[in-house]
Coordinates of C-alpha atoms in Angstrom, one line a residue:
M1 CA 32.0 76.7 22.3
K2 CA 33.1 80.1 20.9
K3 CA 30.2 81.7 22.7
I4 CA 31.0 80.0 26.0
L5 CA 34.6 81.1 25.8
A6 CA 33.6 84.6 25.0
G7 CA 31.3 84.8 27.9
L8 CA 33.9 83.4 30.3
L9 CA 36.4 86.0 29.0
G10 CA 33.9 88.8 29.6
L11 CA 33.3 87.7 33.1
A12 CA 37.0 87.4 33.8
M13 CA 37.7 90.8 32.5
L14 CA 34.8 92.4 34.3
G15 CA 36.1 90.9 37.6
S16 CA 39.5 92.5 36.9
F17 CA 37.8 95.9 36.4
T18 CA 35.9 95.7 39.7
A19 CA 38.8 94.4 41.7
C20 CA 41.3 96.7 43.5
A21 CA 44.4 94.8 42.5
S22 CA 47.2 95.1 40.5
D23 CA 45.4 103.8 18.8
A24 CA 39.9 117.0 11.8
G25 CA 40.0 120.5 11.2
N26 CA 42.5 123.0 12.3
E27 CA 40.4 125.8 13.9
P28 CA 41.2 126.3 17.6
A29 CA 38.8 125.0 20.1
N30 CA 37.2 126.9 23.0
T31 CA 37.5 125.3 26.4
T32 CA 33.8 124.2 26.4
A33 CA 32.5 121.9 23.7
A34 CA 28.8 121.6 22.7
A35 CA 26.8 120.0 20.0
G36 CA 26.8 121.4 16.5
G37 CA 30.1 123.2 17.1
D38 CA 28.6 126.0 19.1
T39 CA 31.3 126.0 21.7
T40 CA 31.0 129.8 22.4
T41 CA 27.5 129.5 23.6
A42 CA 27.7 126.3 25.6
A43 CA 26.3 126.4 29.1
A44 CA 29.1 126.5 31.7
A45 CA 29.5 123.1 33.3
E46 CA 29.9 122.6 37.0
S47 CA 33.7 122.3 37.7
K48 CA 35.1 119.3 39.5
L49 CA 37.6 119.8 42.3
P50 CA 40.6 117.6 43.3
S51 CA 40.1 115.2 46.2
E52 CA 41.2 116.2 49.7
E53 CA 41.8 112.5 50.7
G54 CA 45.6 112.7 50.3
E55 CA 46.7 109.5 48.6
I56 CA 44.1 108.1 46.1
T57 CA 43.8 105.3 43.6
I58 CA 42.3 105.5 40.2
K59 CA 42.0 102.8 37.5
I60 CA 42.4 103.0 33.7
S61 CA 41.6 100.4 31.0
W62 CA 42.6 100.0 27.4
W63 CA 43.0 97.4 24.7
G64 CA 45.8 97.1 22.1
G65 CA 49.0 95.3 21.2
D66 CA 52.2 94.9 23.1
S67 CA 53.8 98.1 21.9
R68 CA 50.7 100.1 23.0
H69 CA 50.7 98.4 26.4
E70 CA 54.4 99.2 27.0
A71 CA 54.1 102.8 26.0
T72 CA 51.0 103.4 28.0
Q73 CA 52.4 101.7 31.1
N74 CA 55.6 103.7 30.9
A75 CA 53.7 107.0 30.6
I76 CA 51.5 106.1 33.6
N77 CA 54.6 105.3 35.6
A78 CA 56.0 108.8 34.7
F79 CA 52.7 110.4 35.8
M80 CA 52.8 108.6 39.2
A81 CA 56.4 109.7 39.7
K82 CA 55.3 113.3 39.1
N83 CA 52.1 112.9 41.2
P84 CA 53.1 110.6 44.1
N85 CA 49.7 111.0 45.8
I86 CA 47.9 109.4 42.8
K87 CA 48.2 105.7 42.4
V88 CA 47.1 104.4 39.0
E89 CA 46.0 100.8 38.5
T90 CA 45.9 99.4 35.0
N91 CA 43.9 96.8 33.1
F92 CA 44.7 96.1 29.5
G93 CA 44.5 93.3 26.9
A94 CA 43.9 92.3 23.3
W95 CA 40.6 93.4 21.6
S96 CA 39.0 89.9 21.5
G97 CA 36.1 89.9 24.0
W98 CA 37.0 93.4 25.2
E99 CA 33.8 95.2 24.3
D100 CA 31.6 92.5 25.8
A101 CA 33.4 92.9 29.2
M102 CA 33.4 96.7 29.0
S103 CA 29.7 96.9 28.1
T104 CA 28.8 94.8 31.1
S105 CA 30.9 97.1 33.4
F106 CA 29.3 100.2 31.8
Y107 CA 25.8 98.9 32.5
A108 CA 26.7 97.8 36.0
G109 CA 28.4 101.0 36.9
T110 CA 31.7 99.2 37.7
A111 CA 33.9 100.4 34.8
P112 CA 37.3 101.8 35.7
D113 CA 37.7 105.6 36.3
V114 CA 39.3 106.2 32.9
N115 CA 38.6 104.1 29.8
Q116 CA 39.9 103.9 26.2
V117 CA 36.7 103.8 24.2
N118 CA 35.7 103.4 20.6
W119 CA 34.0 106.4 19.1
N120 CA 30.6 104.8 18.8
W121 CA 30.6 103.6 22.5
I122 CA 29.6 107.1 23.5
E123 CA 26.3 107.0 21.7
N124 CA 25.8 103.3 22.3
Y125 CA 26.4 103.2 26.1
S126 CA 26.0 106.9 27.2
G127 CA 23.5 108.3 24.8
D128 CA 21.9 110.2 27.7
G129 CA 25.2 111.3 29.2
S130 CA 24.8 109.0 32.2
V131 CA 27.9 106.8 31.8
F132 CA 30.7 109.2 30.8
L133 CA 31.7 112.5 32.4
D134 CA 31.3 115.8 30.5
M135 CA 34.9 116.8 30.0
N136 CA 33.9 120.5 30.2
T137 CA 33.5 119.9 34.0
V138 CA 37.2 119.2 34.3
S139 CA 38.6 121.6 31.8
E140 CA 40.6 123.3 34.5
Y141 CA 42.7 120.0 34.6
F142 CA 42.5 118.9 31.0
D143 CA 43.5 121.5 28.3
L144 CA 40.8 121.4 25.6
S145 CA 42.3 124.3 23.7
T146 CA 44.8 121.9 22.1
Y147 CA 42.0 120.3 20.1
S148 CA 40.2 121.7 17.1
E149 CA 36.5 122.3 17.6
S150 CA 35.6 119.9 14.9
A151 CA 37.6 117.1 16.5
L152 CA 36.0 117.6 19.9
N153 CA 32.5 117.7 18.4
Q154 CA 33.0 114.1 17.2
C155 CA 32.7 113.1 20.8
V156 CA 29.7 115.4 21.8
V157 CA 26.6 113.4 22.6
A158 CA 23.6 114.6 24.6
D159 CA 25.2 118.1 24.5
E160 CA 28.1 116.9 26.5
L161 CA 31.8 116.3 25.6
Q162 CA 31.9 112.8 26.8
A163 CA 35.4 111.8 25.6
I164 CA 38.6 113.1 24.2
P165 CA 39.4 111.9 20.6
V166 CA 43.0 110.7 20.3
S167 CA 43.5 110.5 16.5
M168 CA 41.7 109.9 13.1
T169 CA 42.2 106.6 11.4
G170 CA 41.2 104.6 8.4
R171 CA 42.0 101.2 6.9
I172 CA 44.7 100.7 4.3
F173 CA 46.8 97.8 2.9
Y174 CA 50.1 96.7 4.5
W175 CA 52.4 94.2 3.0
N176 CA 55.3 91.9 4.1
K177 CA 57.5 92.9 1.2
S178 CA 60.0 90.1 2.0
T179 CA 57.4 87.4 1.2
F180 CA 56.4 89.1 -2.1
D181 CA 60.2 89.2 -2.9
K182 CA 60.4 85.6 -2.2
A183 CA 57.5 85.0 -4.6
G184 CA 59.3 87.0 -7.2
I185 CA 56.6 89.7 -7.5
D186 CA 56.1 93.3 -6.4
T187 CA 53.7 94.2 -3.7
P188 CA 50.2 94.9 -5.2
K189 CA 49.5 98.3 -6.6
S190 CA 46.1 97.4 -8.0
L191 CA 43.3 94.9 -7.4
A192 CA 44.5 93.1 -10.5
D193 CA 47.9 92.7 -9.0
L194 CA 46.4 91.3 -5.8
M195 CA 44.2 88.8 -7.6
A196 CA 47.2 87.5 -9.6
A197 CA 49.4 87.3 -6.5
G198 CA 47.2 84.5 -5.1
E199 CA 48.1 82.0 -7.7
T200 CA 51.7 83.0 -7.7
F201 CA 51.9 82.5 -3.9
K202 CA 50.3 79.1 -4.2
T203 CA 52.5 78.0 -7.1
K204 CA 55.9 79.4 -6.0
L205 CA 55.6 79.3 -2.2
G206 CA 53.0 76.7 -1.4
D207 CA 49.4 76.3 -0.2
D208 CA 50.1 77.9 3.2
Y209 CA 51.1 81.2 1.7
Y210 CA 48.5 83.9 1.1
P211 CA 49.0 87.6 0.0
L212 CA 46.3 88.8 2.4
A213 CA 44.7 87.6 5.6
L214 CA 41.2 88.8 6.5
G215 CA 39.1 88.0 9.5
E216 CA 35.3 88.5 9.5
Y217 CA 35.3 92.2 10.5
D218 CA 38.1 92.9 8.1
R219 CA 36.0 91.5 5.3
A220 CA 33.1 93.7 6.2
I221 CA 35.2 96.8 6.0
L222 CA 36.9 95.7 2.8
M223 CA 33.5 94.9 1.2
V224 CA 32.3 98.4 2.1
Y225 CA 35.4 99.9 0.6
Y226 CA 34.8 97.9 -2.6
L227 CA 31.1 98.8 -2.8
E228 CA 31.8 102.5 -2.2
S229 CA 34.4 102.4 -4.9
V230 CA 32.0 100.7 -7.4
Y231 CA 28.7 102.6 -6.6
G232 CA 30.0 105.9 -5.3
K233 CA 27.8 106.2 -2.3
A234 CA 28.2 105.9 1.5
W235 CA 27.2 102.6 3.2
V236 CA 24.7 104.4 5.4
E237 CA 23.2 107.8 4.7
N238 CA 20.8 109.8 6.9
G239 CA 20.5 106.8 9.2
K240 CA 19.4 104.4 6.5
L241 CA 21.3 101.6 4.7
N242 CA 22.2 103.0 1.3
Y243 CA 22.6 99.7 -0.6
T244 CA 20.1 97.2 -2.0
E245 CA 20.5 93.5 -1.2
E246 CA 21.5 93.0 -4.8
E247 CA 24.3 95.5 -4.5
I248 CA 25.5 94.0 -1.2
A249 CA 25.5 90.5 -2.9
K250 CA 28.0 91.9 -5.4
G251 CA 30.2 92.9 -2.6
L252 CA 30.0 89.5 -1.0
E253 CA 30.8 87.9 -4.3
F254 CA 33.9 90.0 -4.4
I255 CA 34.9 88.7 -0.9
E256 CA 34.2 85.1 -2.2
S257 CA 36.5 85.8 -5.2
L258 CA 39.4 86.5 -2.9
E259 CA 39.1 83.1 -1.3
A260 CA 38.6 81.4 -4.7
A261 CA 41.8 83.1 -6.1
H262 CA 43.9 82.0 -3.1
V263 CA 44.3 85.6 -2.1
T264 CA 43.1 85.1 1.5
P265 CA 42.6 82.0 3.6
T266 CA 39.2 80.8 4.7
I267 CA 37.9 81.7 8.0
A268 CA 38.2 78.0 9.0
T269 CA 41.9 78.2 8.2
I270 CA 42.5 81.3 10.2
L271 CA 40.5 80.0 13.2
G272 CA 42.4 76.7 12.9
D273 CA 45.7 78.6 13.5
G274 CA 44.6 79.0 17.1
A275 CA 45.8 82.6 17.6
E276 CA 43.8 85.2 19.6
S277 CA 44.6 87.9 17.1
L278 CA 46.3 88.0 13.7
D279 CA 49.5 89.8 15.0
K280 CA 50.0 86.8 17.3
N281 CA 49.4 84.2 14.5
P282 CA 52.6 82.3 13.7
K283 CA 51.7 82.4 10.0
W284 CA 51.7 86.2 10.1
M285 CA 55.0 86.2 12.1
D286 CA 56.9 84.0 9.7
G287 CA 55.5 85.7 6.5
K288 CA 53.1 83.0 5.3
Y289 CA 50.3 85.6 5.5
A290 CA 51.8 88.5 3.7
G291 CA 49.2 91.3 3.9
I292 CA 46.6 92.9 6.0
F293 CA 43.9 95.6 5.6
E294 CA 44.2 97.4 8.9
W295 CA 43.7 100.7 10.7
D296 CA 46.6 103.0 10.3
S297 CA 46.7 103.6 14.0
S298 CA 47.0 99.9 14.9
A299 CA 49.4 98.6 12.3
S300 CA 52.7 99.0 14.2
K301 CA 52.0 96.0 16.3
F302 CA 51.8 93.9 13.1
G303 CA 55.3 95.1 12.0
K304 CA 56.8 94.5 15.4
A305 CA 55.3 91.0 15.5
L306 CA 57.2 89.8 12.4
N307 CA 60.2 87.5 12.8
E308 CA 63.6 89.1 12.2
G309 CA 64.6 90.0 8.7
Q310 CA 61.2 90.8 7.2
E311 CA 60.2 94.1 5.7
F312 CA 56.8 95.6 6.5
I313 CA 55.5 98.4 4.3
V314 CA 52.4 100.6 3.7
G315 CA 50.5 99.8 0.6
D316 CA 48.2 102.0 -1.6
Y317 CA 44.5 102.2 -2.3
F318 CA 43.5 100.4 -5.5
K319 CA 42.4 102.8 -8.3
D320 CA 41.0 99.9 -10.3
M321 CA 38.6 98.9 -7.5
G322 CA 36.0 101.2 -9.1
S323 CA 35.4 104.7 -10.4
Y324 CA 35.2 106.2 -6.9
Q325 CA 37.5 106.6 -3.9
G326 CA 35.9 104.2 -1.4
G327 CA 36.8 103.8 2.2
F328 CA 36.2 106.0 5.3
A329 CA 38.0 107.6 8.2
K330 CA 36.8 107.9 11.8
V331 CA 38.0 108.8 15.3
S332 CA 40.3 106.0 15.9
L333 CA 39.6 105.8 19.7
A334 CA 39.1 108.2 22.6
F335 CA 39.5 108.4 26.3
A336 CA 36.5 108.8 28.6
I337 CA 36.2 109.4 32.3
S338 CA 33.4 107.4 34.1
E339 CA 30.6 109.6 35.3
N340 CA 30.6 107.9 38.7
T341 CA 34.3 108.3 39.4
K342 CA 35.2 109.6 42.9
Y343 CA 38.2 111.5 41.4
P344 CA 37.2 113.3 38.2
A345 CA 39.9 116.0 38.6
E346 CA 42.7 113.5 39.1
C347 CA 41.4 111.4 36.1
A348 CA 41.6 114.5 34.0
M349 CA 45.1 115.3 35.2
L350 CA 46.1 111.8 34.1
L351 CA 44.6 112.2 30.7
N352 CA 46.2 115.6 30.3
F353 CA 49.6 114.1 31.0
L354 CA 49.0 111.3 28.5
L355 CA 47.5 113.3 25.7
N356 CA 48.8 116.9 26.1
E357 CA 51.9 117.3 28.3
P358 CA 55.4 116.9 26.7
E359 CA 56.6 114.2 29.0
G360 CA 53.6 112.0 28.6
T361 CA 53.1 112.5 24.9
A362 CA 56.7 111.9 24.2
I363 CA 56.3 108.4 25.7
M364 CA 52.9 107.7 24.1
A365 CA 54.2 109.0 20.7
S366 CA 52.0 107.6 17.9
E367 CA 51.0 104.3 19.5
R368 CA 47.3 105.4 19.1
G369 CA 47.8 107.1 15.8
I370 CA 48.9 110.6 14.8
P371 CA 47.8 112.9 17.7
L372 CA 44.9 115.3 17.3
S373 CA 46.2 117.3 20.2
T374 CA 48.3 120.2 18.7
A375 CA 50.5 120.1 21.8
A376 CA 51.2 116.3 21.5
L377 CA 51.7 116.6 17.7
E378 CA 54.3 119.4 18.3
T379 CA 56.1 117.4 20.9
C380 CA 56.3 114.3 18.6
K381 CA 57.4 116.3 15.6
S382 CA 60.1 118.2 17.5
Q383 CA 61.5 115.0 19.0
N384 CA 61.1 113.0 15.8
L385 CA 58.9 110.5 17.7
L386 CA 56.2 109.9 15.1
N387 CA 56.3 106.4 13.7
E388 CA 57.1 107.0 10.1
M389 CA 54.9 104.2 8.9
V390 CA 51.9 105.4 10.9
A391 CA 52.4 108.9 9.6
E392 CA 52.8 107.7 6.0
A393 CA 49.6 105.5 6.2
N394 CA 47.6 108.2 8.0
G395 CA 48.5 110.7 5.3
K396 CA 47.4 108.3 2.5
V397 CA 44.2 107.5 4.3
L398 CA 43.1 111.1 4.9
A399 CA 44.1 112.1 1.3
W400 CA 42.1 109.2 -0.2
V401 CA 38.9 108.4 1.6
D402 CA 35.7 110.3 0.6
Y403 CA 33.0 108.8 2.8
P404 CA 32.0 109.1 6.5
L405 CA 31.7 106.2 8.9
D406 CA 28.2 105.8 10.4
T407 CA 28.4 105.6 14.2
Q408 CA 26.5 102.4 14.2
F409 CA 28.9 100.6 11.9
E410 CA 30.8 99.3 14.9
N411 CA 27.7 98.5 17.0
A412 CA 28.3 95.4 19.1
A413 CA 25.2 93.8 17.5
L414 CA 27.1 93.9 14.2
K415 CA 30.7 93.8 15.2
G416 CA 30.6 91.6 18.3
N417 CA 32.5 88.3 18.2
P418 CA 31.2 85.7 17.9
D419 CA 27.5 86.7 17.9
G420 CA 27.6 89.8 15.7
V421 CA 26.0 90.0 12.3
Y422 CA 29.3 90.5 10.5
Y423 CA 30.7 87.3 12.0
D424 CA 27.5 85.4 11.1
V425 CA 27.5 86.7 7.5
F426 CA 31.2 86.5 6.6
G427 CA 31.8 83.3 8.6
G428 CA 28.7 81.7 7.1
L429 CA 29.8 82.8 3.6
S430 CA 33.3 81.4 4.0
Y431 CA 31.9 78.1 5.4
D432 CA 29.5 77.8 2.4
E433 CA 26.5 78.0 4.8
Y434 CA 25.1 81.0 2.9
T435 CA 25.0 82.0 -0.8
P436 CA 25.9 85.7 -1.4
A437 CA 22.2 86.4 -1.9
E438 CA 21.3 84.8 1.4
A439 CA 24.2 86.5 3.2
A440 CA 23.2 89.9 1.7
K441 CA 19.7 89.5 3.1
I442 CA 21.0 88.7 6.5
L443 CA 23.4 91.6 6.5
A444 CA 20.9 94.1 5.2
E445 CA 18.3 93.1 7.8
G446 CA 20.9 93.1 10.6
V447 CA 22.2 96.6 9.7
T448 CA 18.7 98.0 9.3
E449 CA 17.6 96.6 12.7
V450 CA 20.6 98.3 14.4
L451 CA 19.9 101.6 12.5
N452 CA 16.3 101.5 13.6
G453 CA 17.3 101.0 17.2

């Protein structure tokens, strides 16, 4: 049934995309980005010119929570007021099922003109440069100089700058302090604190209360954080899985221990809540689920979803997880222009307004994380627009994590819901369909298959 629903959602979203209705370094970047950071010797790209049609329509898509939707719509409205000849149609929604629909539209050539994309989508869907436009061709309309060379190079594939990175992000703990206060304990500062909190919640608050809520993909990321902390090596290195099945099994046993200690509910319990995403889950809203392990660029929607009178705070990394500082940072998301758009210059103008210009960036603020654009960052700082919690979390992430994220970690074959390997492994483990050893074998084989192409 989950597969059928996911398929129907994908078709519905694809239809809306094709219809005509309706969240690095500091060195300055040159205006042309090329692979390997050699921006000074990059071949000049053919420049795109504005349309001569008069009034035109372009489409933009993104996923996120309600606060991101509101900010982006407001910024787009401001852009249209400034550019009355450009009408912008929008398509947005929650993450669930989003990549399935987008991948279909990328392959079919029917994607919107401008798309919010995950970092790995560039390699997965446009490895030859055929799906996303080289932003060097519209550098007259999008100011690349506000980005560091190293930041832009994160989005160079096939020697083309195929997207603009918005921010860097990593996962960190967040807590509903009010629920922990209700239980009579402090928010966890260590793994030992977290493990002890499970029994305290159960005894003092009841069986429906948990210190931490983790979906399948959350568990995959937390397991890697644990393994990197214990073993001191990246999950993937030089395109190869860097862990044995026995080591992975230890990580899966750790995840099992969280359920056993009443730290996190089972997958069956979370699915039984009937919410499309955790921030819309009533048990999160009313404080029964009192913690998350989430991207710093996405956490604001969880705080805003809480019922009135609850305090949402940034947590810390656990130093007793292991001898090393596990965890990773990545480009949180990016914006790409479709290669086949009729209006590349106007699309670049829209992105420049959203990501660089003072009016647009003041509206967008930190809804997609702390901006990598120096212009956007200056606007947000000067107007005190940065979400303090996002800034605090991002600072903690970038100061702590030691490991890179492999571009294939978020491959749809692994991350896709409900068919991805992560969902199979961590769902099966939670439902007692697999032992840790069996789940480790499936996970290792699935990751290796993706890495081998």
